[in-house]
Tab-separated table of C-alpha atoms in Angstrom:
chain	number	residue	atom	x	y	z
A	1	UNK	CA	-29.253	-64.769	-36.643
A	2	UNK	CA	-27.030	-62.055	-35.170
A	3	UNK	CA	-27.798	-58.705	-33.546
A	4	UNK	CA	-27.055	-56.848	-36.795
A	5	UNK	CA	-29.786	-58.846	-38.582
A	6	UNK	CA	-32.378	-57.558	-36.084
A	7	UNK	CA	-31.002	-54.022	-36.368
A	8	UNK	CA	-31.388	-54.220	-40.140
A	9	UNK	CA	-35.042	-55.217	-39.717
A	10	UNK	CA	-35.672	-52.282	-37.385
A	11	UNK	CA	-33.913	-49.824	-39.676
A	12	UNK	CA	-36.177	-50.908	-42.524
A	13	UNK	CA	-39.091	-49.780	-40.370
A	14	UNK	CA	-37.448	-46.638	-38.972
A	15	UNK	CA	-34.058	-45.598	-40.418
A	16	UNK	CA	-31.845	-44.165	-37.679
A	17	UNK	CA	-30.800	-41.353	-40.043
A	18	UNK	CA	-34.101	-39.644	-39.301
A	19	UNK	CA	-33.828	-39.629	-35.507
A	20	UNK	CA	-33.620	-36.187	-33.922
A	21	UNK	CA	-30.140	-34.732	-33.376
A	22	UNK	CA	-30.578	-34.620	-29.585
A	23	UNK	CA	-31.442	-38.314	-29.416
A	24	UNK	CA	-29.272	-41.371	-28.770
A	25	UNK	CA	-30.542	-44.235	-30.894
A	26	UNK	CA	-29.070	-47.456	-32.219
A	27	UNK	CA	-27.028	-50.174	-30.528
A	28	UNK	CA	-26.127	-48.704	-27.114
A	29	UNK	CA	-24.691	-51.814	-25.440
A	30	UNK	CA	-23.266	-55.011	-26.897
A	31	UNK	CA	-21.654	-56.534	-29.970
A	32	UNK	CA	-23.622	-56.428	-33.222
A	33	UNK	CA	-22.027	-59.723	-34.311
A	34	UNK	CA	-23.380	-61.706	-31.321
A	35	UNK	CA	-25.785	-64.517	-32.128
A	36	UNK	CA	-29.301	-63.736	-30.879
A	37	UNK	CA	-30.893	-66.191	-28.438
A	38	UNK	CA	-34.056	-64.097	-28.069
A	39	UNK	CA	-35.364	-60.542	-28.284
A	40	UNK	CA	-37.137	-58.775	-25.415
A	41	UNK	CA	-39.140	-55.696	-26.462
A	42	UNK	CA	-39.666	-52.982	-23.857
A	43	UNK	CA	-40.679	-49.360	-23.533
A	44	UNK	CA	-37.766	-48.498	-21.215
A	45	UNK	CA	-34.689	-50.473	-20.227
A	46	UNK	CA	-34.319	-50.712	-16.456
A	47	UNK	CA	-32.566	-53.184	-14.147
A	48	UNK	CA	-35.814	-55.127	-13.805
A	49	UNK	CA	-36.064	-55.389	-17.574
A	50	UNK	CA	-32.526	-56.756	-17.864
A	51	UNK	CA	-33.397	-59.325	-15.187
A	52	UNK	CA	-36.506	-60.229	-17.186
A	53	UNK	CA	-34.344	-60.682	-20.303
A	54	UNK	CA	-32.099	-63.062	-18.357
A	55	UNK	CA	-35.105	-65.116	-17.222
A	56	UNK	CA	-36.492	-65.240	-20.770
A	57	UNK	CA	-33.100	-66.184	-22.289
A	58	UNK	CA	-33.135	-63.017	-24.417
A	59	UNK	CA	-29.708	-61.523	-25.039
A	60	UNK	CA	-31.032	-58.577	-27.069
A	61	UNK	CA	-33.297	-55.885	-25.628
A	62	UNK	CA	-35.118	-53.670	-28.131
A	63	UNK	CA	-36.150	-50.577	-26.215
A	64	UNK	CA	-38.201	-47.600	-27.334
A	65	UNK	CA	-36.440	-45.135	-25.004
A	66	UNK	CA	-32.616	-45.140	-24.757
A	67	UNK	CA	-31.202	-45.967	-21.327
A	68	UNK	CA	-28.054	-43.980	-22.192
A	69	UNK	CA	-29.118	-40.485	-23.171
A	70	UNK	CA	-26.126	-38.407	-22.134
A	71	UNK	CA	-22.484	-39.434	-22.073
A	72	UNK	CA	-21.388	-41.671	-19.205
A	73	UNK	CA	-18.228	-40.469	-17.481
A	74	UNK	CA	-18.187	-43.338	-14.990
A	75	UNK	CA	-19.672	-46.819	-14.763
A	76	UNK	CA	-19.766	-47.518	-11.032
A	77	UNK	CA	-23.452	-48.245	-10.464
A	78	UNK	CA	-24.180	-44.986	-8.622
A	79	UNK	CA	-27.500	-44.402	-10.437
A	80	UNK	CA	-30.191	-46.399	-12.249
A	81	UNK	CA	-28.603	-45.804	-15.674
A	82	UNK	CA	-25.176	-47.113	-14.671
A	83	UNK	CA	-26.664	-50.060	-12.749
A	84	UNK	CA	-28.740	-51.072	-15.786
A	85	UNK	CA	-25.804	-50.850	-18.186
A	86	UNK	CA	-23.514	-52.781	-15.815
A	87	UNK	CA	-26.067	-55.571	-15.434
A	88	UNK	CA	-26.490	-55.806	-19.211
A	89	UNK	CA	-22.726	-55.920	-19.836
A	90	UNK	CA	-22.125	-58.518	-17.113
A	91	UNK	CA	-24.773	-60.775	-18.644
A	92	UNK	CA	-23.729	-60.200	-22.268
A	93	UNK	CA	-27.062	-58.575	-23.169
A	94	UNK	CA	-27.216	-56.060	-26.012
A	95	UNK	CA	-29.492	-53.003	-25.876
A	96	UNK	CA	-30.898	-51.268	-28.949
A	97	UNK	CA	-32.986	-48.071	-28.781
A	98	UNK	CA	-35.216	-46.769	-31.596
A	99	UNK	CA	-36.946	-43.711	-30.015
A	100	UNK	CA	-37.292	-40.666	-32.336
A	101	UNK	CA	-36.425	-42.713	-35.423
A	102	UNK	CA	-39.775	-44.434	-34.831
A	103	UNK	CA	-41.387	-41.119	-33.845
A	104	UNK	CA	-40.483	-39.744	-37.271
A	105	UNK	CA	-41.592	-42.815	-39.236
A	106	UNK	CA	-44.885	-42.504	-41.099
A	107	UNK	CA	-45.847	-45.960	-39.784
A	108	UNK	CA	-44.450	-45.359	-36.304
A	109	UNK	CA	-45.572	-43.959	-32.949
A	110	UNK	CA	-47.966	-41.314	-34.201
A	111	UNK	CA	-49.548	-43.592	-36.779
A	112	UNK	CA	-50.221	-46.041	-33.944
A	113	UNK	CA	-52.065	-43.306	-31.997
A	114	UNK	CA	-54.053	-42.323	-35.105
A	115	UNK	CA	-55.108	-45.931	-35.648
A	116	UNK	CA	-56.057	-46.274	-31.995
A	117	UNK	CA	-58.312	-43.220	-32.360
A	118	UNK	CA	-59.697	-44.358	-35.721
A	119	UNK	CA	-58.439	-41.321	-37.662
A	120	UNK	CA	-58.467	-41.273	-41.474
A	121	UNK	CA	-56.697	-39.173	-44.149
A	122	UNK	CA	-53.562	-39.132	-41.994
A	123	UNK	CA	-50.612	-36.838	-42.763
A	124	UNK	CA	-47.333	-35.914	-41.086
A	125	UNK	CA	-47.822	-32.832	-38.902
A	126	UNK	CA	-44.246	-31.474	-39.078
A	127	UNK	CA	-42.465	-32.950	-42.132
A	128	UNK	CA	-38.693	-33.221	-41.776
A	129	UNK	CA	-36.467	-31.006	-43.909
A	130	UNK	CA	-33.251	-31.875	-45.743
A	131	UNK	CA	-33.964	-35.598	-45.904
A	132	UNK	CA	-34.242	-35.717	-49.708
A	133	UNK	CA	-31.057	-35.932	-51.787
A	134	UNK	CA	-30.571	-35.462	-55.513
A	135	UNK	CA	-28.101	-37.227	-57.794
A	136	UNK	CA	-27.097	-36.001	-61.253
A	137	UNK	CA	-24.821	-38.139	-63.405
A	138	UNK	CA	-23.739	-38.278	-67.059
A	139	UNK	CA	-23.717	-41.480	-69.094
A	140	UNK	CA	-23.411	-42.482	-72.780
A	141	UNK	CA	-26.806	-42.670	-74.503
A	142	UNK	CA	-26.541	-46.419	-75.091
A	143	UNK	CA	-26.247	-47.187	-71.364
A	144	UNK	CA	-28.618	-44.512	-70.041
A	145	UNK	CA	-31.749	-46.665	-69.622
A	146	UNK	CA	-29.840	-49.551	-68.039
A	147	UNK	CA	-28.260	-47.225	-65.493
A	148	UNK	CA	-31.562	-45.518	-64.777
A	149	UNK	CA	-33.249	-48.854	-64.028
A	150	UNK	CA	-30.401	-49.843	-61.686
A	151	UNK	CA	-30.799	-46.570	-59.796
A	152	UNK	CA	-34.549	-47.164	-59.496
A	153	UNK	CA	-33.916	-50.641	-58.084
A	154	UNK	CA	-31.633	-49.152	-55.424
A	155	UNK	CA	-34.466	-46.918	-54.198
A	156	UNK	CA	-33.701	-43.757	-56.159
A	157	UNK	CA	-36.496	-42.009	-58.021
A	158	UNK	CA	-38.910	-42.129	-55.079
A	159	UNK	CA	-40.747	-38.872	-54.432
A	160	UNK	CA	-43.727	-38.840	-52.076
A	161	UNK	CA	-46.314	-41.287	-53.433
A	162	UNK	CA	-44.430	-41.777	-56.724
A	163	UNK	CA	-41.644	-44.127	-57.833
A	164	UNK	CA	-39.297	-44.322	-60.850
A	165	UNK	CA	-39.136	-40.516	-61.051
A	166	UNK	CA	-36.285	-38.969	-63.037
A	167	UNK	CA	-35.377	-36.158	-65.405
A	168	UNK	CA	-33.033	-36.605	-68.367
A	169	UNK	CA	-31.578	-34.384	-71.049
A	170	UNK	CA	-29.045	-34.885	-73.838
A	171	UNK	CA	-25.743	-33.110	-74.200
A	172	UNK	CA	-22.123	-33.464	-75.279
A	173	UNK	CA	-19.419	-34.574	-72.896
A	174	UNK	CA	-15.700	-33.937	-73.455
A	175	UNK	CA	-12.697	-35.657	-71.880
A	176	UNK	CA	-9.026	-36.487	-72.477
A	177	UNK	CA	-7.397	-39.282	-70.537
A	178	UNK	CA	-3.748	-39.471	-69.574
A	179	UNK	CA	-1.427	-42.377	-70.362
A	180	UNK	CA	-2.717	-44.433	-67.427
A	181	UNK	CA	-6.382	-43.993	-68.385
A	182	UNK	CA	-8.535	-46.715	-69.948
A	183	UNK	CA	-11.393	-44.787	-71.576
A	184	UNK	CA	-14.496	-46.652	-72.750
A	185	UNK	CA	-14.741	-44.205	-75.659
A	186	UNK	CA	-11.690	-43.034	-77.630
A	187	UNK	CA	-7.996	-43.343	-76.788
A	188	UNK	CA	-5.675	-41.978	-74.062
A	189	UNK	CA	-4.162	-38.592	-74.866
A	190	UNK	CA	-6.898	-37.606	-77.326
A	191	UNK	CA	-9.656	-35.072	-76.714
A	192	UNK	CA	-12.913	-36.967	-77.135
A	193	UNK	CA	-16.523	-35.925	-77.504
A	194	UNK	CA	-19.446	-38.189	-76.600
A	195	UNK	CA	-23.217	-37.950	-76.854
A	196	UNK	CA	-24.351	-38.320	-73.250
A	197	UNK	CA	-27.507	-38.304	-71.207
A	198	UNK	CA	-27.698	-36.364	-67.944
A	199	UNK	CA	-29.847	-38.308	-65.476
A	200	UNK	CA	-31.275	-36.660	-62.379
A	201	UNK	CA	-32.978	-38.665	-59.600
A	202	UNK	CA	-33.993	-37.947	-56.015
A	203	UNK	CA	-33.680	-40.405	-53.142
A	204	UNK	CA	-34.179	-40.631	-49.389
A	205	UNK	CA	-31.095	-39.659	-47.423
A	206	UNK	CA	-30.634	-43.027	-45.714
A	207	UNK	CA	-30.324	-44.745	-49.132
A	208	UNK	CA	-27.263	-42.757	-50.250
A	209	UNK	CA	-24.683	-45.560	-49.947
A	210	UNK	CA	-27.006	-48.005	-51.737
A	211	UNK	CA	-27.717	-45.540	-54.559
A	212	UNK	CA	-24.022	-44.725	-55.047
A	213	UNK	CA	-23.181	-48.430	-55.074
A	214	UNK	CA	-25.703	-48.925	-57.894
A	215	UNK	CA	-24.243	-45.935	-59.735
A	216	UNK	CA	-20.640	-47.156	-59.617
A	217	UNK	CA	-21.491	-50.786	-60.422
A	218	UNK	CA	-23.612	-49.931	-63.461
A	219	UNK	CA	-21.882	-46.893	-64.953
A	220	UNK	CA	-19.603	-47.784	-67.869
A	221	UNK	CA	-17.016	-45.030	-67.355
A	222	UNK	CA	-13.708	-45.539	-65.575
A	223	UNK	CA	-14.226	-42.241	-63.745
A	224	UNK	CA	-17.859	-41.524	-62.899
A	225	UNK	CA	-18.856	-37.869	-62.903
A	226	UNK	CA	-21.762	-37.155	-60.563
A	227	UNK	CA	-23.208	-34.424	-58.372
A	228	UNK	CA	-24.990	-34.774	-55.016
A	229	UNK	CA	-27.101	-32.106	-53.355
A	230	UNK	CA	-29.637	-31.828	-50.544
A	231	UNK	CA	-33.092	-30.484	-51.352
A	232	UNK	CA	-35.171	-28.244	-49.100
A	233	UNK	CA	-38.367	-30.057	-50.096
A	234	UNK	CA	-40.391	-31.203	-47.109
A	235	UNK	CA	-40.516	-34.985	-46.780
A	236	UNK	CA	-44.193	-35.877	-46.456
A	237	UNK	CA	-43.338	-39.402	-45.239
A	238	UNK	CA	-40.951	-38.469	-42.415
A	239	UNK	CA	-41.494	-36.141	-39.499
A	240	UNK	CA	-42.959	-35.442	-36.079
A	241	UNK	CA	-46.634	-35.833	-35.236
A	242	UNK	CA	-49.606	-36.644	-37.451
A	243	UNK	CA	-52.962	-35.106	-38.217
A	244	UNK	CA	-56.115	-36.853	-39.349
A	245	UNK	CA	-59.877	-36.694	-39.489
A	246	UNK	CA	-62.472	-38.385	-37.328
A	247	UNK	CA	-64.804	-40.568	-39.438
A	248	UNK	CA	-67.706	-38.536	-38.005
A	249	UNK	CA	-67.462	-35.206	-36.126
A	250	UNK	CA	-67.868	-35.663	-32.372
A	251	UNK	CA	-68.866	-33.535	-29.440
A	252	UNK	CA	-65.684	-32.318	-27.833
A	253	UNK	CA	-66.586	-33.713	-24.411
A	254	UNK	CA	-67.475	-37.086	-25.938
A	255	UNK	CA	-64.170	-37.171	-27.791
A	256	UNK	CA	-62.197	-36.459	-24.612
A	257	UNK	CA	-64.048	-39.201	-22.733
A	258	UNK	CA	-63.389	-41.647	-25.577
A	259	UNK	CA	-59.765	-40.509	-25.769
A	260	UNK	CA	-59.335	-41.346	-22.084
A	261	UNK	CA	-60.727	-44.825	-22.685
A	262	UNK	CA	-58.923	-45.600	-25.959
A	263	UNK	CA	-55.544	-44.404	-24.678
A	264	UNK	CA	-56.019	-46.169	-21.338
A	265	UNK	CA	-55.099	-43.107	-19.289
A	266	UNK	CA	-56.419	-42.317	-15.790
A	267	UNK	CA	-56.790	-38.600	-16.511
A	268	UNK	CA	-56.563	-35.967	-19.231
A	269	UNK	CA	-55.372	-32.417	-18.608
A	270	UNK	CA	-56.758	-30.078	-21.251
A	271	UNK	CA	-57.147	-26.418	-22.154
A	272	UNK	CA	-60.628	-24.835	-22.230
A	273	UNK	CA	-63.175	-26.319	-24.622
A	274	UNK	CA	-63.750	-23.675	-27.271
A	275	UNK	CA	-66.348	-25.313	-29.526
A	276	UNK	CA	-68.899	-28.054	-29.182
A	277	UNK	CA	-67.737	-30.405	-31.951
A	278	UNK	CA	-64.408	-31.468	-33.410
A	279	UNK	CA	-63.367	-33.387	-36.503
A	280	UNK	CA	-59.665	-32.687	-37.124
A	281	UNK	CA	-57.205	-34.213	-34.643
A	282	UNK	CA	-53.428	-33.729	-34.329
A	283	UNK	CA	-51.349	-36.188	-32.288
A	284	UNK	CA	-47.736	-36.421	-31.155
A	285	UNK	CA	-46.392	-39.188	-28.945
A	286	UNK	CA	-44.249	-38.131	-25.998
A	287	UNK	CA	-43.373	-34.514	-25.196
A	288	UNK	CA	-45.230	-32.384	-27.732
A	289	UNK	CA	-45.406	-28.792	-26.502
A	290	UNK	CA	-43.089	-27.661	-29.309
A	291	UNK	CA	-45.791	-28.589	-31.846
A	292	UNK	CA	-48.740	-26.609	-30.466
A	293	UNK	CA	-48.376	-23.859	-33.055
A	294	UNK	CA	-47.958	-26.426	-35.840
A	295	UNK	CA	-51.228	-28.078	-34.795
A	296	UNK	CA	-52.967	-24.704	-34.830
A	297	UNK	CA	-51.503	-23.888	-38.268
A	298	UNK	CA	-52.787	-27.229	-39.558
A	299	UNK	CA	-56.314	-26.243	-38.429
A	300	UNK	CA	-56.594	-29.058	-35.899
A	301	UNK	CA	-59.493	-28.841	-33.476
A	302	UNK	CA	-57.614	-30.749	-30.778
A	303	UNK	CA	-53.960	-31.616	-30.175
A	304	UNK	CA	-53.274	-34.849	-28.276
A	305	UNK	CA	-49.814	-35.168	-26.748
A	306	UNK	CA	-48.064	-35.083	-23.354
A	307	UNK	CA	-45.812	-33.245	-20.899
A	308	UNK	CA	-47.455	-29.826	-21.225
A	309	UNK	CA	-46.410	-27.274	-18.612
A	310	UNK	CA	-48.750	-24.748	-17.016
A	311	UNK	CA	-48.092	-21.970	-19.539
A	312	UNK	CA	-48.299	-24.330	-22.517
A	313	UNK	CA	-52.064	-24.447	-22.073
A	314	UNK	CA	-52.209	-20.668	-22.608
A	315	UNK	CA	-50.548	-21.191	-25.979
A	316	UNK	CA	-53.761	-22.807	-27.210
A	317	UNK	CA	-54.884	-19.171	-27.660
A	318	UNK	CA	-58.553	-20.229	-27.765
A	319	UNK	CA	-57.849	-21.735	-31.190
A	320	UNK	CA	-57.427	-25.385	-30.258
A	321	UNK	CA	-57.994	-27.821	-27.396
A	322	UNK	CA	-54.663	-29.046	-26.042
A	323	UNK	CA	-55.040	-32.468	-24.394
A	324	UNK	CA	-52.277	-34.020	-22.248
A	325	UNK	CA	-52.804	-37.781	-21.905
A	326	UNK	CA	-49.471	-38.590	-20.240
A	327	UNK	CA	-46.068	-39.431	-21.733
A	328	UNK	CA	-46.085	-43.180	-21.191
A	329	UNK	CA	-49.756	-43.422	-22.144
A	330	UNK	CA	-49.121	-41.740	-25.503
A	331	UNK	CA	-46.434	-44.301	-26.395
A	332	UNK	CA	-47.708	-47.425	-24.612
A	333	UNK	CA	-48.814	-49.325	-27.737
A	334	UNK	CA	-45.363	-49.038	-29.298
A	335	UNK	CA	-44.130	-52.097	-27.397
A	336	UNK	CA	-46.836	-54.339	-28.863
A	337	UNK	CA	-46.312	-52.845	-32.311
A	338	UNK	CA	-42.563	-53.594	-32.297
A	339	UNK	CA	-43.121	-57.100	-30.932
A	340	UNK	CA	-45.579	-57.937	-33.709
A	341	UNK	CA	-43.320	-56.394	-36.352
A	342	UNK	CA	-40.211	-58.289	-35.277
A	343	UNK	CA	-42.109	-61.566	-34.834
A	344	UNK	CA	-43.223	-61.444	-38.458
A	345	UNK	CA	-39.837	-60.322	-39.758
A	346	UNK	CA	-37.887	-62.956	-37.856
A	347	UNK	CA	-40.276	-65.724	-38.919
A	348	UNK	CA	-39.683	-64.709	-42.540
A	349	UNK	CA	-35.937	-64.504	-41.912
A	350	UNK	CA	-35.807	-68.003	-40.410
A	351	UNK	CA	-39.036	-70.038	-40.800
A	352	UNK	CA	-37.874	-72.523	-38.174
A	353	UNK	CA	-38.093	-69.790	-35.520
A	354	UNK	CA	-41.467	-69.079	-33.895
A	355	UNK	CA	-43.086	-66.242	-31.952
A	356	UNK	CA	-41.410	-67.230	-28.698
A	357	UNK	CA	-38.233	-65.865	-30.226
A	358	UNK	CA	-39.557	-62.340	-29.646
A	359	UNK	CA	-40.917	-61.641	-26.162
A	360	UNK	CA	-42.918	-58.602	-25.064
A	361	UNK	CA	-41.778	-57.291	-21.691
A	362	UNK	CA	-44.242	-57.658	-18.827
A	363	UNK	CA	-42.418	-55.057	-16.722
A	364	UNK	CA	-44.348	-51.831	-16.205
A	365	UNK	CA	-41.759	-49.088	-16.701
A	366	UNK	CA	-44.097	-46.099	-16.322
A	367	UNK	CA	-42.441	-43.931	-13.603
A	368	UNK	CA	-45.612	-41.859	-13.085
A	369	UNK	CA	-48.285	-43.036	-10.637
A	370	UNK	CA	-51.764	-41.660	-9.982
A	371	UNK	CA	-54.057	-41.641	-6.944
């Protein structure tokens, strides 16, 4: 098994195409063709984590946060980022970061928080835009169904909770090939007419190369005519934050006490309590101040996130309770989640390999301490 095999497993869970533009995800250090001796899963990659990987004989670190966030102009060891990267390079250890790709996954960071809090009827809080593509192509009637099925198998035709979605209509195509052409219908140099079917399918942006491969391999024409466009439809399966319902409405103070316990945080900073009971909860792992208004618009009673500044609490506008549980605390279960996911995937990939192949880091990387 090589590094690229593990990357492929992680991209199935959280395609890197959907990471935020400001982020730096993917393979940050190392060669994707290196054979993997072991995988160490961590929340942050620090020098201590690289040393732990060396002790555990893991030459691939899967990190939630990227150690390289901005461009490195030097690599002299003058700060913790450069020292970590140098240690990894010297010991031939690869580093992969997943960060906002997992934040935006419907089964990622925010789903983990929802499950921890026991929320039901979960939905994406801020669905991502321009992640749905549309393909239109034209094919002879006799091959239309075969091509459509091939496109479905490649992942096209998926829309929300539905699969095998398409729209087709009949028409007449015209073409005239030159002397070098090899037309399936008619002869070179002659104007031809053909009964054709126009097939339209949507697909998720990260599947584009796979969908086009299926199109070209299964279309009978020498030259395939097709159109690609990006839709403005919101993608209900990709985006920041989630919102869900408590199984039973709770007193606000009881919820906050339970939140503190379930999220294993030493304190919660929150805006004023504006009503006695709550039932609708919005969550967003990591820094979530940008989503306060979205949580209000979604009629959430409380918004659970982190890194709120003083004036962010005013933005609650007596419409919602804003609860800051701490950055690390909001993402802490991600490490266990990724370890379990990779353990199962790798066992399926190579049955001879066992759970020891994937190791959860024991290093506490939370930089915030409390008295």
